[in-house]
PDB file of C-alpha atoms and ligand atoms in Angstrom:
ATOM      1  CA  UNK A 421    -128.713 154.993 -78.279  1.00 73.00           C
ATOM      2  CA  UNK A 422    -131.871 157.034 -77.712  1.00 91.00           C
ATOM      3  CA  UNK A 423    -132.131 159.577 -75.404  1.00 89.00           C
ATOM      4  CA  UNK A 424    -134.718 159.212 -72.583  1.00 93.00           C
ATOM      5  CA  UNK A 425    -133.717 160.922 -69.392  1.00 96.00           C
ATOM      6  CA  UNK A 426    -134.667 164.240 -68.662  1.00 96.00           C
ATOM      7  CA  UNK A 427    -130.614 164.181 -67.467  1.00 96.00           C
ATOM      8  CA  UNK A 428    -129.253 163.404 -70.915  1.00 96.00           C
ATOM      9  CA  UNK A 429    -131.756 166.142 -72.219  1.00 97.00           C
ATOM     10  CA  UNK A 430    -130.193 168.894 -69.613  1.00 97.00           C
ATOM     11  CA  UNK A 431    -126.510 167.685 -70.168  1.00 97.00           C
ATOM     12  CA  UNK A 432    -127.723 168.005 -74.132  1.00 96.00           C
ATOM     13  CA  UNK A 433    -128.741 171.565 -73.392  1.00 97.00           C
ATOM     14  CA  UNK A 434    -125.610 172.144 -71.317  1.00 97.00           C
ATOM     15  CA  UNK A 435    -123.400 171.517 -74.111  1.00 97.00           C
ATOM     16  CA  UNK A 436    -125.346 173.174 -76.534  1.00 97.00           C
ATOM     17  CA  UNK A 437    -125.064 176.682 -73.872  1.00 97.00           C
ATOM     18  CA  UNK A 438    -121.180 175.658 -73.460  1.00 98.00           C
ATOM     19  CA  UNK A 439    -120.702 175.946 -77.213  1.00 97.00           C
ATOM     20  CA  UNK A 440    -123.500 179.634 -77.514  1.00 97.00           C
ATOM     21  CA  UNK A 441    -121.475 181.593 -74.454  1.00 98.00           C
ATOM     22  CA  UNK A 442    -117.451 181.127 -76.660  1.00 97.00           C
ATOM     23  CA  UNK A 443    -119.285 182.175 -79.830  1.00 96.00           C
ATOM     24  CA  UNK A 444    -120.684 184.693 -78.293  1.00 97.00           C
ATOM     25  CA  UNK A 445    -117.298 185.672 -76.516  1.00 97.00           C
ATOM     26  CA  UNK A 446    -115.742 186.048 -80.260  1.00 96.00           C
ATOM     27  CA  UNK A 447    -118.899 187.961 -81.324  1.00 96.00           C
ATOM     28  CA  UNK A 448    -119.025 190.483 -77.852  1.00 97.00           C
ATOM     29  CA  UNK A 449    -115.454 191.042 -78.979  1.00 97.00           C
ATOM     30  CA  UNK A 450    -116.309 192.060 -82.510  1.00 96.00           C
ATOM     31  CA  UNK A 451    -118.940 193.967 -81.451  1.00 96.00           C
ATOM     32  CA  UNK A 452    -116.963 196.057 -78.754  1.00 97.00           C
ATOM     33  CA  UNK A 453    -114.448 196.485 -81.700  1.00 96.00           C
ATOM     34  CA  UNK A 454    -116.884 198.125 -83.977  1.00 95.00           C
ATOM     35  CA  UNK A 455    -118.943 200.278 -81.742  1.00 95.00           C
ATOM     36  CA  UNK A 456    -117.689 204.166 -81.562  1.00 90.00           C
ATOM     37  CA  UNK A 457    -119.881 205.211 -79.050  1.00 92.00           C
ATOM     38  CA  UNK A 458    -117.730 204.924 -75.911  1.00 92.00           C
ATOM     39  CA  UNK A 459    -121.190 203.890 -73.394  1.00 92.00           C
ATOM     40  CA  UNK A 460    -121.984 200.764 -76.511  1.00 94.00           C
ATOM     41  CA  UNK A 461    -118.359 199.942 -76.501  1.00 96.00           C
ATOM     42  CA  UNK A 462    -118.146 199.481 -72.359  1.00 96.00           C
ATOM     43  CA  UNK A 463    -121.950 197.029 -72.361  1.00 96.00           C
ATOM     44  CA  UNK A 464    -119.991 194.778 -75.008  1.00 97.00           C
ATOM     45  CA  UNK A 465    -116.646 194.512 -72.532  1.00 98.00           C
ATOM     46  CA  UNK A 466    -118.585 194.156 -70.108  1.00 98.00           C
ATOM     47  CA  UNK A 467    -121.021 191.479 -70.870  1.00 98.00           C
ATOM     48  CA  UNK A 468    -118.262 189.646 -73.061  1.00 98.00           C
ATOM     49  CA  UNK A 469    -116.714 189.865 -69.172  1.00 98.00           C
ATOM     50  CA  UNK A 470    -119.686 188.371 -67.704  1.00 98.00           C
ATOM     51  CA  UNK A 471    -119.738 185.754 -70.553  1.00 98.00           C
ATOM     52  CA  UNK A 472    -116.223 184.276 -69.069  1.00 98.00           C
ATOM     53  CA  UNK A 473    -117.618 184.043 -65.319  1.00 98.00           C
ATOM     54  CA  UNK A 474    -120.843 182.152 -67.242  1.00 98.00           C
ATOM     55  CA  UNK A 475    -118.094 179.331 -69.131  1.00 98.00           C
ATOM     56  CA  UNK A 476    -116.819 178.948 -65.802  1.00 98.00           C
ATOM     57  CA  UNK A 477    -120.388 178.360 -64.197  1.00 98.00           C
ATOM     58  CA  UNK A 478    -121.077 175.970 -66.541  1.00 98.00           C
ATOM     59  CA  UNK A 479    -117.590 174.247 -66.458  1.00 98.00           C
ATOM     60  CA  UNK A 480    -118.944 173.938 -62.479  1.00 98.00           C
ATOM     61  CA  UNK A 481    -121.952 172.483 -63.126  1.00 98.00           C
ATOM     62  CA  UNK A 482    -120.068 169.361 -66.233  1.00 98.00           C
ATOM     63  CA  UNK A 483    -118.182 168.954 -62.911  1.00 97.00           C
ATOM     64  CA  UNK A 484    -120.492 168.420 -60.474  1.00 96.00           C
ATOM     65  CA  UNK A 485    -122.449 165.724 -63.173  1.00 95.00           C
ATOM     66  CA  UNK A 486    -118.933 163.738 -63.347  1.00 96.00           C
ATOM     67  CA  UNK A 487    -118.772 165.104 -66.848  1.00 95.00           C
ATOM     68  CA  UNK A 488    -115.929 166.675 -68.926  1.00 94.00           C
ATOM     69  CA  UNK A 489    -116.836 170.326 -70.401  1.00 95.00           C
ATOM     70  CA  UNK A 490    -117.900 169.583 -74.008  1.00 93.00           C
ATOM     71  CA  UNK A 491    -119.269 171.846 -76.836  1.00 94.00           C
ATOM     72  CA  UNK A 492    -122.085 170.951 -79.078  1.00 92.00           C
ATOM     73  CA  UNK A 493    -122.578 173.227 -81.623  1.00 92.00           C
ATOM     74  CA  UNK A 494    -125.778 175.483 -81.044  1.00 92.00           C
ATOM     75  CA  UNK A 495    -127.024 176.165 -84.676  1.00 93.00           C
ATOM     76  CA  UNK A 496    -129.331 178.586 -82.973  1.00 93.00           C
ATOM     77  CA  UNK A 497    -126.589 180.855 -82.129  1.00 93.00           C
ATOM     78  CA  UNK A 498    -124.727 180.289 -85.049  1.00 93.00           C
ATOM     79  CA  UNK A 499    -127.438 180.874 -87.059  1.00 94.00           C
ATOM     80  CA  UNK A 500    -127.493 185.051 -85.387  1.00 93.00           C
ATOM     81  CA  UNK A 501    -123.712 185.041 -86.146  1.00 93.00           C
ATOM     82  CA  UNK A 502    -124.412 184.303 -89.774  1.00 94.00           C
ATOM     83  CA  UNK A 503    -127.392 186.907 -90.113  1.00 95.00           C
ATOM     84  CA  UNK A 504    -124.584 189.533 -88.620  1.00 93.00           C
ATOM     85  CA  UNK A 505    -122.402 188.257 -91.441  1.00 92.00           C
ATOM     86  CA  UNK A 506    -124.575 188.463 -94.198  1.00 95.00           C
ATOM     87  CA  UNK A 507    -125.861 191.697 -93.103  1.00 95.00           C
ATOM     88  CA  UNK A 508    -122.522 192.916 -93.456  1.00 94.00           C
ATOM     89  CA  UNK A 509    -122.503 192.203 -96.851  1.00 95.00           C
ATOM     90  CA  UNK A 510    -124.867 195.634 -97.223  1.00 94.00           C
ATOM     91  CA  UNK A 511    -121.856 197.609 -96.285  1.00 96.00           C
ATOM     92  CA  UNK A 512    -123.733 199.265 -93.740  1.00 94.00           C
ATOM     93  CA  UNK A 513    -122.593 203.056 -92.438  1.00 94.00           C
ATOM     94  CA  UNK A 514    -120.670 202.857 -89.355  1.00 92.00           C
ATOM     95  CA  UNK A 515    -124.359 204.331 -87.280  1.00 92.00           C
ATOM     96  CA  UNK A 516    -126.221 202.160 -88.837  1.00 94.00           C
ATOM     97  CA  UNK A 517    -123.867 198.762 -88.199  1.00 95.00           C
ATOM     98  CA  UNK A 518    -123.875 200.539 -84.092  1.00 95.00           C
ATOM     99  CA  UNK A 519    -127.279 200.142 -84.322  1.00 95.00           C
ATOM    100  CA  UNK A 520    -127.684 196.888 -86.036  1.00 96.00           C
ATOM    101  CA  UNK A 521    -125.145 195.342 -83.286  1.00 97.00           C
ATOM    102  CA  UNK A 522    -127.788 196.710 -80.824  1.00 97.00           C
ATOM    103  CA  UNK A 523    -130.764 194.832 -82.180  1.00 97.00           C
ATOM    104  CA  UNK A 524    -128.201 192.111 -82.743  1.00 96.00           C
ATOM    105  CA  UNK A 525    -127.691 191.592 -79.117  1.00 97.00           C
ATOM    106  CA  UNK A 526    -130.543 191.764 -78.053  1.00 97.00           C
ATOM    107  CA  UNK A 527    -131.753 189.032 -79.746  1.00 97.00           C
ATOM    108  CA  UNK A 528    -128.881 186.843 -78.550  1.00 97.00           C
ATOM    109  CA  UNK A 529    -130.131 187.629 -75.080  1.00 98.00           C
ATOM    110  CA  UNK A 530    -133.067 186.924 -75.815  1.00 98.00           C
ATOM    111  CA  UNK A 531    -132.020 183.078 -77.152  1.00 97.00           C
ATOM    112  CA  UNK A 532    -129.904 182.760 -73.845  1.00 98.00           C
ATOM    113  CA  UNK A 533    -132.942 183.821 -71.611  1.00 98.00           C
ATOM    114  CA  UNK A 534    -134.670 181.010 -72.918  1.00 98.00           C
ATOM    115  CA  UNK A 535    -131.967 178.825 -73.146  1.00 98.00           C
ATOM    116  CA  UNK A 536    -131.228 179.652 -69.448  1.00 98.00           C
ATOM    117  CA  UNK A 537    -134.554 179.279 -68.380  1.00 98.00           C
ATOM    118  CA  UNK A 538    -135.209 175.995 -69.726  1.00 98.00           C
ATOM    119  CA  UNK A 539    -132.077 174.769 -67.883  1.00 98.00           C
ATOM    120  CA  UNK A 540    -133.212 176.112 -64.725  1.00 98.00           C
ATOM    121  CA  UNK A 541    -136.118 174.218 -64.873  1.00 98.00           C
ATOM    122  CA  UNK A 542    -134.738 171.108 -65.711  1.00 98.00           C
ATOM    123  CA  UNK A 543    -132.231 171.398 -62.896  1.00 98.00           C
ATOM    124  CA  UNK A 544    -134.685 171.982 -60.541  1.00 98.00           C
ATOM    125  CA  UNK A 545    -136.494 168.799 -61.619  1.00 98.00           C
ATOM    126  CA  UNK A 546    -133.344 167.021 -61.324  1.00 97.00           C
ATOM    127  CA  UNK A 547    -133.356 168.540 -57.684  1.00 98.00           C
ATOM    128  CA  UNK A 548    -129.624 170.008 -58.550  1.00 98.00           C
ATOM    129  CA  UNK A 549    -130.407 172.935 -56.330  1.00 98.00           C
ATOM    130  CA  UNK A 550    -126.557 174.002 -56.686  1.00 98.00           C
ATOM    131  CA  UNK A 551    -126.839 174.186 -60.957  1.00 98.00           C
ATOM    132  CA  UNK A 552    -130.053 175.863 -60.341  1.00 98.00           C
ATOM    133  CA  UNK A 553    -128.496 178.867 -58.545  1.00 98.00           C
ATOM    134  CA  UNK A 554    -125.447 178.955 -61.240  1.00 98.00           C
ATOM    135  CA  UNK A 555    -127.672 179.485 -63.532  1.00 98.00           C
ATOM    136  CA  UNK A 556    -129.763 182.108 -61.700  1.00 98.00           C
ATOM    137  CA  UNK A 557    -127.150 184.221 -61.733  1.00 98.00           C
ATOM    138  CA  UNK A 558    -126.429 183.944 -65.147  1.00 98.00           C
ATOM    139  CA  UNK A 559    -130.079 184.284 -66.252  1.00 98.00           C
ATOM    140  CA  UNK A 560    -129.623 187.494 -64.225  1.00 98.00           C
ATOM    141  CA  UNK A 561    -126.046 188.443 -66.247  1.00 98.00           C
ATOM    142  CA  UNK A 562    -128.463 187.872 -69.173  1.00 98.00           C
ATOM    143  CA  UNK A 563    -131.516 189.926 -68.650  1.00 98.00           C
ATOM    144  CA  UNK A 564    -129.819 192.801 -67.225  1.00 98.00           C
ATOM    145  CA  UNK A 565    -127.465 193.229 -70.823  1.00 98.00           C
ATOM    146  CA  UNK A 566    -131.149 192.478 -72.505  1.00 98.00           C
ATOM    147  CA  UNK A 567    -132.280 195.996 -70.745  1.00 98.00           C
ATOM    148  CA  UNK A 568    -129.557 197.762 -70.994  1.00 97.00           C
ATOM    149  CA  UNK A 569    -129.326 196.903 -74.490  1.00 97.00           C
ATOM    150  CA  UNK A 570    -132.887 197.994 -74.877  1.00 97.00           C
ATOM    151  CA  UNK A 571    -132.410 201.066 -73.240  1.00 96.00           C
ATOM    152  CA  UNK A 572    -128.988 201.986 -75.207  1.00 96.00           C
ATOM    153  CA  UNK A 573    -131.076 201.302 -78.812  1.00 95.00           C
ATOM    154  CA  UNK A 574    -134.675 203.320 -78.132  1.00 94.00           C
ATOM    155  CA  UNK A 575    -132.270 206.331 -76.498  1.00 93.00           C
ATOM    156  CA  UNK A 576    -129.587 206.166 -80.046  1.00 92.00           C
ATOM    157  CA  UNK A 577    -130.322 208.827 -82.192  1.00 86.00           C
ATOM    158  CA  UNK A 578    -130.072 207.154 -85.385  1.00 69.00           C
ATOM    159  CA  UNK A 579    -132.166 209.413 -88.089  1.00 71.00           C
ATOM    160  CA  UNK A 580    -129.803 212.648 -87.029  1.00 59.00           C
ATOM    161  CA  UNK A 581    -126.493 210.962 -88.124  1.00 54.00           C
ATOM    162  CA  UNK A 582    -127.908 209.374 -91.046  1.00 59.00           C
ATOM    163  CA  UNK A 583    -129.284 212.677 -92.494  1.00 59.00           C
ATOM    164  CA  UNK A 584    -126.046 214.022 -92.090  1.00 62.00           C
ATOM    165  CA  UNK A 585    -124.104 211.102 -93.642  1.00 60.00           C
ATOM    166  CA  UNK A 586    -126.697 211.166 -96.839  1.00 61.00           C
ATOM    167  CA  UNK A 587    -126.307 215.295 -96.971  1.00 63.00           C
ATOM    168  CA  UNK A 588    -122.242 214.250 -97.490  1.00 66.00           C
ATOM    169  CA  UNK A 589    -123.070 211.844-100.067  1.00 62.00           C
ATOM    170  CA  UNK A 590    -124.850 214.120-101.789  1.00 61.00           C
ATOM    171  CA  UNK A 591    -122.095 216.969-102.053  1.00 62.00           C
ATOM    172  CA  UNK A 592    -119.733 214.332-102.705  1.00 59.00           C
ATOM    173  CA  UNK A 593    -121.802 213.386-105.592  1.00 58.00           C
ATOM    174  CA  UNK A 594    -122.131 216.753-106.750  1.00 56.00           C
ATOM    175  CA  UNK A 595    -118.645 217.674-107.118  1.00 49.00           C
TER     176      UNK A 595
HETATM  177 FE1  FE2 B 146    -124.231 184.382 -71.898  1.00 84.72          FE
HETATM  178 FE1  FE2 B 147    -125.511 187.225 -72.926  1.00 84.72          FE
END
């Protein structure tokens, strides 16, 4: 059957969120499992932290439509996972994958901002005053890891460890 409602469209959207935050649980996990830098490690646990009390706010909200918590794949998402996965492929330095995840999660914020915002503003059309404030406080989750993420990548001194790293291949080379 067609969709018509703007309800369908935000229960749609809800599903589609459900399914971004326990990818992104798995990825916040990988992430904080790759980054040396103790300060990049503890924004990963943290958000990925966060992330649970957001699956829960949305379980709230399936529950206060009558609905059952259901998952539709968000290719969006997905489709971030799989750019991390091919980029992996390059064998990147252990620096340069840090500062990859940076970027990395950043734009994943980014995709939930709008994702979050969108739902906002359907809820509040639906007059669901109590989903709109759910996801307030996620949107909030999500735009504070955006800037801290920011902050973390323009303060990472990248080119110093990289010189060093090449200066090793080359004596490696040479011998
Ligand atoms: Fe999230
Ligand atoms: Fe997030």
């Amino acid at each position: 059957m067609a969709m018509q409602t703007i309800e369908e469209l935000f229960e749609h959207e809800l599903k589609d969120i459900y399914s971004a935050e326990h990818s992104l649980l798995d990825a916040l996990e990988q992430m904080a499992g790759e980054s040396f830098d103790r300060e990049i490690k503890k924004v990963f646990t943290q958000h990925r932290k966060e992330t649970q009390g957001q699956i829960k706010r949305l379980e709230k909200i399936f529950k206060s439509m009558g609905r059952k918590p259901e998952a539709e794949t968000c290719p969006g998402v997905e489709g971030l996972i799989k750019e991390k996965k091919a980029f992996m492929r390059e064998k990147p330095s252990e620096e340069l994958l840090e500062y990859y995840n940076i970027g990395a999660g950043q734009k994943t914020e980014r995709y939930e901002i709008t994702a979050y915002e969108s739902l906002i503003d359907m809820a509040d059309k639906l007059g669901m005053t109590d989903a709109v404030e759910l996801l307030e406080q996620t949107l909030q989750e999500e735009e504070a890891a955006l800037n801290k993420l920011k902050m973390i990548a323009s303060e990472f001194d990248v080119t110093e460890d990289m010189e060093e790293e090449e200066a090793e291949k080359k004596t490696t080379s040479r011998r």
